[in-house]
């Protein structure tokens, strides 16, 4: 993966409760990292057909592994004012260089 293909800026976010200065617990977003990534939307090619087990995944993100940061399914990705929930994250080819995350786009509810 070259830097030329990693042309999308993403934020990896943890949505954990935190206490403010007055001691009240609020649920807010905590940005873990801001990185460049390769983004691929779901479409009807052979690769996405082979990933039928991840039917809820709507996007694939590939980015460099961050030292000391574990990417899990409890994290979110924001990109271009859209929010994605990580469905699966794995090391590409087991080399420890890149992470491939399958994510589901979250649609905001209108009230």
CSV table of N, CA and C in Angstrom, one decimal:
chain,number,residue,atom,x,y,z
A,1,UNK,N,0.9,-1.2,0.0
A,1,UNK,CA,0.0,0.0,0.0
A,1,UNK,C,0.9,1.2,0.0
A,2,UNK,N,0.7,2.1,-0.9
A,2,UNK,CA,1.5,3.3,-1.0
A,2,UNK,C,0.8,4.5,-0.4
A,3,UNK,N,1.5,5.5,-0.1
A,3,UNK,CA,0.9,6.7,0.4
A,3,UNK,C,0.0,7.4,-0.7
A,4,UNK,N,0.2,7.1,-1.9
A,4,UNK,CA,-0.6,7.7,-3.0
A,4,UNK,C,-2.1,7.2,-2.9
A,5,UNK,N,-2.3,6.0,-2.5
A,5,UNK,CA,-3.6,5.5,-2.3
A,5,UNK,C,-4.3,5.8,-1.0
A,6,UNK,N,-3.5,6.2,0.0
A,6,UNK,CA,-4.0,6.6,1.3
A,6,UNK,C,-4.2,8.1,1.3
A,7,UNK,N,-5.3,8.4,0.6
A,7,UNK,CA,-5.6,9.9,0.4
A,7,UNK,C,-6.8,10.3,1.2
A,8,UNK,N,-7.3,9.5,2.1
A,8,UNK,CA,-8.5,9.9,2.9
A,8,UNK,C,-8.0,10.1,4.4
A,9,UNK,N,-8.4,11.2,5.0
A,9,UNK,CA,-8.0,11.4,6.4
A,9,UNK,C,-9.2,10.9,7.3
A,10,UNK,N,-8.8,10.1,8.2
A,10,UNK,CA,-9.8,9.6,9.2
A,10,UNK,C,-9.4,9.8,10.6
A,11,UNK,N,-10.4,9.8,11.5
A,11,UNK,CA,-10.2,9.9,12.9
A,11,UNK,C,-10.7,8.6,13.5
A,12,UNK,N,-9.9,8.0,14.4
A,12,UNK,CA,-10.3,6.8,15.1
A,12,UNK,C,-10.8,7.3,16.5
A,13,UNK,N,-12.0,6.9,16.8
A,13,UNK,CA,-12.7,7.5,18.0
A,13,UNK,C,-13.2,6.5,18.9
A,14,UNK,N,-13.0,6.8,20.2
A,14,UNK,CA,-13.6,6.0,21.3
A,14,UNK,C,-14.7,6.7,21.9
A,15,UNK,N,-15.9,6.1,22.0
A,15,UNK,CA,-17.1,6.8,22.5
A,15,UNK,C,-17.3,6.3,23.9
A,16,UNK,N,-16.4,6.7,24.8
A,16,UNK,CA,-16.5,6.2,26.2
A,16,UNK,C,-17.0,7.3,27.1
A,17,UNK,N,-17.6,7.0,28.2
A,17,UNK,CA,-18.1,8.0,29.2
A,17,UNK,C,-16.8,8.6,29.9
A,18,UNK,N,-16.9,9.9,30.1
A,18,UNK,CA,-15.9,10.6,30.8
A,18,UNK,C,-16.4,11.6,31.8
A,19,UNK,N,-15.7,11.9,32.8
A,19,UNK,CA,-16.1,12.9,33.8
A,19,UNK,C,-15.6,14.3,33.5
A,20,UNK,N,-16.5,15.3,33.7
A,20,UNK,CA,-16.0,16.6,33.4
A,20,UNK,C,-15.4,17.2,34.7
A,21,UNK,N,-15.1,18.5,34.7
A,21,UNK,CA,-14.5,19.1,35.8
A,21,UNK,C,-15.4,19.1,37.1
A,22,UNK,N,-16.7,19.1,36.9
A,22,UNK,CA,-17.6,19.1,38.0
A,22,UNK,C,-18.0,17.7,38.5
A,23,UNK,N,-17.5,16.7,37.9
A,23,UNK,CA,-17.7,15.3,38.3
A,23,UNK,C,-18.9,14.7,37.7
A,24,UNK,N,-19.5,15.3,36.7
A,24,UNK,CA,-20.6,14.7,36.0
A,24,UNK,C,-20.1,13.8,34.9
A,25,UNK,N,-20.8,12.7,34.7
A,25,UNK,CA,-20.4,11.7,33.6
A,25,UNK,C,-21.1,12.1,32.4
A,26,UNK,N,-20.3,12.3,31.3
A,26,UNK,CA,-20.9,12.6,30.0
A,26,UNK,C,-20.3,11.6,29.0
A,27,UNK,N,-21.1,11.3,28.0
A,27,UNK,CA,-20.7,10.4,26.9
A,27,UNK,C,-20.2,11.3,25.8
A,28,UNK,N,-18.9,11.2,25.5
A,28,UNK,CA,-18.4,12.0,24.4
A,28,UNK,C,-17.4,11.2,23.6
A,29,UNK,N,-17.0,11.8,22.5
A,29,UNK,CA,-16.0,11.2,21.6
A,29,UNK,C,-14.6,11.6,22.0
A,30,UNK,N,-13.7,10.6,22.1
A,30,UNK,CA,-12.3,10.9,22.4
A,30,UNK,C,-11.5,10.4,21.2
A,31,UNK,N,-10.8,11.3,20.5
A,31,UNK,CA,-10.1,11.0,19.3
A,31,UNK,C,-8.8,10.3,19.8
A,32,UNK,N,-8.6,9.0,19.3
A,32,UNK,CA,-7.5,8.2,19.6
A,32,UNK,C,-6.3,8.6,18.7
A,33,UNK,N,-6.7,8.7,17.4
A,33,UNK,CA,-5.7,9.0,16.4
A,33,UNK,C,-6.3,9.6,15.1
A,34,UNK,N,-5.5,10.4,14.4
A,34,UNK,CA,-5.9,10.9,13.1
A,34,UNK,C,-4.9,10.5,12.1
A,35,UNK,N,-5.3,9.7,11.2
A,35,UNK,CA,-4.4,9.1,10.2
A,35,UNK,C,-4.9,9.2,8.8
A,36,UNK,N,-4.0,8.9,7.8
A,36,UNK,CA,-4.4,8.8,6.4
A,36,UNK,C,-4.7,7.3,6.2
A,37,UNK,N,-5.7,7.1,5.3
A,37,UNK,CA,-6.2,5.7,5.1
A,37,UNK,C,-6.6,5.6,3.7
A,38,UNK,N,-6.7,4.3,3.2
A,38,UNK,CA,-7.3,4.0,2.0
A,38,UNK,C,-8.7,3.6,2.3
A,39,UNK,N,-9.7,4.1,1.5
A,39,UNK,CA,-11.1,3.9,1.8
A,39,UNK,C,-11.7,3.3,0.5
A,40,UNK,N,-12.5,2.2,0.7
A,40,UNK,CA,-13.2,1.6,-0.4
A,40,UNK,C,-14.6,1.4,0.0
A,41,UNK,N,-15.5,1.9,-0.7
A,41,UNK,CA,-16.9,1.7,-0.4
A,41,UNK,C,-17.4,0.4,-1.0
A,42,UNK,N,-18.4,-0.2,-0.4
A,42,UNK,CA,-19.0,-1.4,-0.9
A,42,UNK,C,-19.5,-1.3,-2.3
A,43,UNK,N,-19.2,-2.2,-3.1
A,43,UNK,CA,-19.7,-2.3,-4.5
A,43,UNK,C,-19.7,-3.7,-5.0
A,44,UNK,N,-20.2,-4.0,-6.1
A,44,UNK,CA,-20.4,-5.4,-6.6
A,44,UNK,C,-19.2,-6.0,-7.3
A,45,UNK,N,-18.0,-5.9,-6.7
A,45,UNK,CA,-16.9,-6.6,-7.4
A,45,UNK,C,-16.7,-8.0,-6.7
A,46,UNK,N,-15.7,-8.7,-7.2
A,46,UNK,CA,-15.5,-10.1,-6.7
A,46,UNK,C,-15.0,-10.1,-5.2
A,47,UNK,N,-14.2,-9.1,-4.8
A,47,UNK,CA,-13.7,-9.1,-3.5
A,47,UNK,C,-14.8,-8.9,-2.5
A,48,UNK,N,-15.8,-8.0,-2.7
A,48,UNK,CA,-16.9,-7.8,-1.8
A,48,UNK,C,-17.8,-9.0,-1.8
A,49,UNK,N,-17.9,-9.7,-2.9
A,49,UNK,CA,-18.7,-10.9,-3.0
A,49,UNK,C,-18.2,-12.0,-2.1
A,50,UNK,N,-16.8,-12.1,-2.0
A,50,UNK,CA,-16.2,-13.1,-1.2
A,50,UNK,C,-16.3,-12.8,0.3
A,51,UNK,N,-16.6,-11.5,0.7
A,51,UNK,CA,-16.8,-11.2,2.1
A,51,UNK,C,-18.2,-11.2,2.5
A,52,UNK,N,-19.0,-12.2,2.0
A,52,UNK,CA,-20.4,-12.3,2.3
A,52,UNK,C,-20.7,-12.4,3.8
A,53,UNK,N,-19.7,-12.9,4.6
A,53,UNK,CA,-19.9,-13.1,6.0
A,53,UNK,C,-20.1,-11.7,6.7
A,54,UNK,N,-19.5,-10.7,6.1
A,54,UNK,CA,-19.6,-9.3,6.7
A,54,UNK,C,-20.6,-8.5,5.9
A,55,UNK,N,-21.9,-9.0,5.9
A,55,UNK,CA,-22.9,-8.4,5.0
A,55,UNK,C,-23.2,-7.0,5.5
A,56,UNK,N,-23.0,-6.7,6.8
A,56,UNK,CA,-23.4,-5.3,7.3
A,56,UNK,C,-22.3,-4.3,7.0
A,57,UNK,N,-21.1,-4.8,6.6
A,57,UNK,CA,-20.0,-3.8,6.3
A,57,UNK,C,-20.3,-3.1,5.0
A,58,UNK,N,-20.1,-1.8,5.1
A,58,UNK,CA,-20.3,-0.9,3.9
A,58,UNK,C,-19.1,-0.2,3.4
A,59,UNK,N,-18.0,-0.3,4.2
A,59,UNK,CA,-16.7,0.3,3.8
A,59,UNK,C,-15.6,-0.4,4.3
A,60,UNK,N,-14.4,-0.3,3.6
A,60,UNK,CA,-13.2,-0.9,4.0
A,60,UNK,C,-12.2,0.2,4.2
A,61,UNK,N,-11.5,0.2,5.3
A,61,UNK,CA,-10.4,1.2,5.6
A,61,UNK,C,-9.1,0.4,5.8
A,62,UNK,N,-8.0,0.9,5.2
A,62,UNK,CA,-6.7,0.3,5.4
A,62,UNK,C,-5.8,1.4,5.7
A,63,UNK,N,-5.1,1.2,6.9
A,63,UNK,CA,-4.2,2.3,7.3
A,63,UNK,C,-3.0,1.6,8.1
A,64,UNK,N,-2.0,2.4,8.3
A,64,UNK,CA,-0.8,1.9,9.0
A,64,UNK,C,-1.1,1.6,10.4
A,65,UNK,N,-0.5,0.6,10.9
A,65,UNK,CA,-0.6,0.2,12.3
A,65,UNK,C,0.0,1.2,13.2
A,66,UNK,N,-0.7,1.6,14.3
A,66,UNK,CA,-0.3,2.6,15.2
A,66,UNK,C,0.3,1.9,16.4
A,67,UNK,N,1.6,2.3,16.8
A,67,UNK,CA,2.2,1.6,17.9
A,67,UNK,C,1.4,2.0,19.2
A,68,UNK,N,1.2,0.9,20.0
A,68,UNK,CA,0.5,1.1,21.3
A,68,UNK,C,-1.0,1.3,21.2
A,69,UNK,N,-1.6,1.2,20.0
A,69,UNK,CA,-3.0,1.4,19.9
A,69,UNK,C,-3.6,0.1,19.3
A,70,UNK,N,-4.6,-0.5,20.0
A,70,UNK,CA,-5.2,-1.7,19.6
A,70,UNK,C,-6.6,-1.3,18.9
A,71,UNK,N,-6.8,-1.6,17.7
A,71,UNK,CA,-8.0,-1.3,17.0
A,71,UNK,C,-9.0,-2.5,17.3
A,72,UNK,N,-10.1,-2.2,17.9
A,72,UNK,CA,-11.1,-3.2,18.2
A,72,UNK,C,-12.5,-2.8,17.7
A,73,UNK,N,-13.5,-3.6,17.8
A,73,UNK,CA,-14.8,-3.4,17.3
A,73,UNK,C,-15.6,-2.4,18.2
A,74,UNK,N,-15.0,-1.9,19.3
A,74,UNK,CA,-15.7,-0.9,20.1
A,74,UNK,C,-15.4,0.5,19.7
A,75,UNK,N,-14.5,0.6,18.7
A,75,UNK,CA,-14.1,2.0,18.2
A,75,UNK,C,-14.9,2.4,17.0
A,76,UNK,N,-14.9,3.7,16.7
A,76,UNK,CA,-15.6,4.2,15.5
A,76,UNK,C,-14.6,5.0,14.6
A,77,UNK,N,-14.9,5.1,13.4
A,77,UNK,CA,-14.1,5.9,12.4
A,77,UNK,C,-15.0,7.0,11.9
A,78,UNK,N,-14.5,8.2,11.8
A,78,UNK,CA,-15.2,9.3,11.2
A,78,UNK,C,-14.3,9.8,10.0
A,79,UNK,N,-15.1,10.1,8.9
A,79,UNK,CA,-14.4,10.4,7.6
A,79,UNK,C,-15.4,11.2,6.8
A,80,UNK,N,-15.0,12.4,6.4
A,80,UNK,CA,-15.8,13.2,5.5
A,80,UNK,C,-17.2,13.5,6.2
A,81,UNK,N,-17.2,13.8,7.5
A,81,UNK,CA,-18.4,14.0,8.3
A,81,UNK,C,-19.4,12.8,8.3
A,82,UNK,N,-18.9,11.6,8.1
A,82,UNK,CA,-19.7,10.4,8.2
A,82,UNK,C,-19.1,9.6,9.3
A,83,UNK,N,-19.9,8.8,9.9
A,83,UNK,CA,-19.4,8.0,11.1
A,83,UNK,C,-19.6,6.5,10.7
A,84,UNK,N,-18.6,5.7,11.0
A,84,UNK,CA,-18.6,4.3,10.8
A,84,UNK,C,-18.3,3.5,12.1
A,85,UNK,N,-19.0,2.4,12.2
A,85,UNK,CA,-18.7,1.5,13.4
A,85,UNK,C,-17.9,0.4,12.9
A,86,UNK,N,-16.8,0.1,13.5
A,86,UNK,CA,-15.9,-1.0,13.1
A,86,UNK,C,-16.5,-2.3,13.4
A,87,UNK,N,-16.6,-3.2,12.3
A,87,UNK,CA,-17.2,-4.5,12.4
A,87,UNK,C,-16.1,-5.5,12.6
A,88,UNK,N,-15.0,-5.3,11.9
A,88,UNK,CA,-13.9,-6.3,12.0
A,88,UNK,C,-12.6,-5.5,11.7
A,89,UNK,N,-11.5,-5.9,12.5
A,89,UNK,CA,-10.2,-5.3,12.3
A,89,UNK,C,-9.2,-6.4,12.3
A,90,UNK,N,-8.3,-6.4,11.3
A,90,UNK,CA,-7.3,-7.5,11.3
A,90,UNK,C,-6.0,-6.9,10.7
A,91,UNK,N,-4.9,-7.6,11.1
A,91,UNK,CA,-3.6,-7.3,10.5
A,91,UNK,C,-3.5,-7.8,9.1
A,92,UNK,N,-3.0,-7.0,8.2
A,92,UNK,CA,-2.9,-7.4,6.8
A,92,UNK,C,-1.7,-8.3,6.6
A,93,UNK,N,-1.9,-9.5,6.2
A,93,UNK,CA,-0.9,-10.5,6.0
A,93,UNK,C,-0.1,-10.8,7.2
A,94,UNK,N,-0.5,-10.4,8.4
A,94,UNK,CA,0.2,-10.8,9.6
A,94,UNK,C,1.6,-10.2,9.8
A,95,UNK,N,1.9,-9.1,9.1
A,95,UNK,CA,3.2,-8.5,9.1
A,95,UNK,C,3.3,-7.4,10.1
A,96,UNK,N,2.2,-6.9,10.7
A,96,UNK,CA,2.3,-5.8,11.7
A,96,UNK,C,2.5,-4.4,11.1
A,97,UNK,N,2.2,-4.3,9.8
A,97,UNK,CA,2.4,-3.0,9.2
A,97,UNK,C,1.1,-2.2,8.9
A,98,UNK,N,0.1,-2.9,8.5
A,98,UNK,CA,-1.2,-2.3,8.1
A,98,UNK,C,-2.3,-3.0,8.9
A,99,UNK,N,-3.4,-2.2,9.1
A,99,UNK,CA,-4.6,-2.7,9.7
A,99,UNK,C,-5.7,-2.5,8.6
A,100,UNK,N,-6.5,-3.6,8.5
A,100,UNK,CA,-7.7,-3.5,7.6
A,100,UNK,C,-8.9,-3.6,8.4
A,101,UNK,N,-9.8,-2.6,8.3
A,101,UNK,CA,-11.0,-2.5,9.2
A,101,UNK,C,-12.2,-2.5,8.3
A,102,UNK,N,-13.1,-3.4,8.5
A,102,UNK,CA,-14.4,-3.4,7.8
A,102,UNK,C,-15.3,-2.6,8.7
A,103,UNK,N,-16.1,-1.7,8.1
A,103,UNK,CA,-16.9,-0.8,8.9
A,103,UNK,C,-18.3,-0.7,8.3
A,104,UNK,N,-19.3,-0.4,9.2
A,104,UNK,CA,-20.7,-0.2,8.8
A,104,UNK,C,-21.0,1.3,9.0
A,105,UNK,N,-21.5,1.9,8.0
A,105,UNK,CA,-21.9,3.3,8.1
A,105,UNK,C,-23.1,3.5,9.0
A,106,UNK,N,-23.0,4.4,9.9
A,106,UNK,CA,-24.1,4.7,10.8
A,106,UNK,C,-24.9,5.9,10.3
A,107,UNK,N,-26.2,5.6,10.2
A,107,UNK,CA,-27.1,6.6,9.7
A,107,UNK,C,-27.7,7.4,10.9
A,108,UNK,N,-27.7,8.7,10.9
A,108,UNK,CA,-28.3,9.4,12.0
A,108,UNK,C,-29.8,9.3,12.0
A,109,UNK,N,-30.3,9.2,13.2
A,109,UNK,CA,-31.8,9.1,13.4
A,109,UNK,C,-32.4,10.5,13.4
A,110,UNK,N,-33.5,10.8,12.8
A,110,UNK,CA,-34.1,12.1,12.7
A,110,UNK,C,-35.2,12.1,13.7
A,111,UNK,N,-35.2,13.1,14.6
A,111,UNK,CA,-36.3,13.2,15.6
A,111,UNK,C,-37.0,14.6,15.5
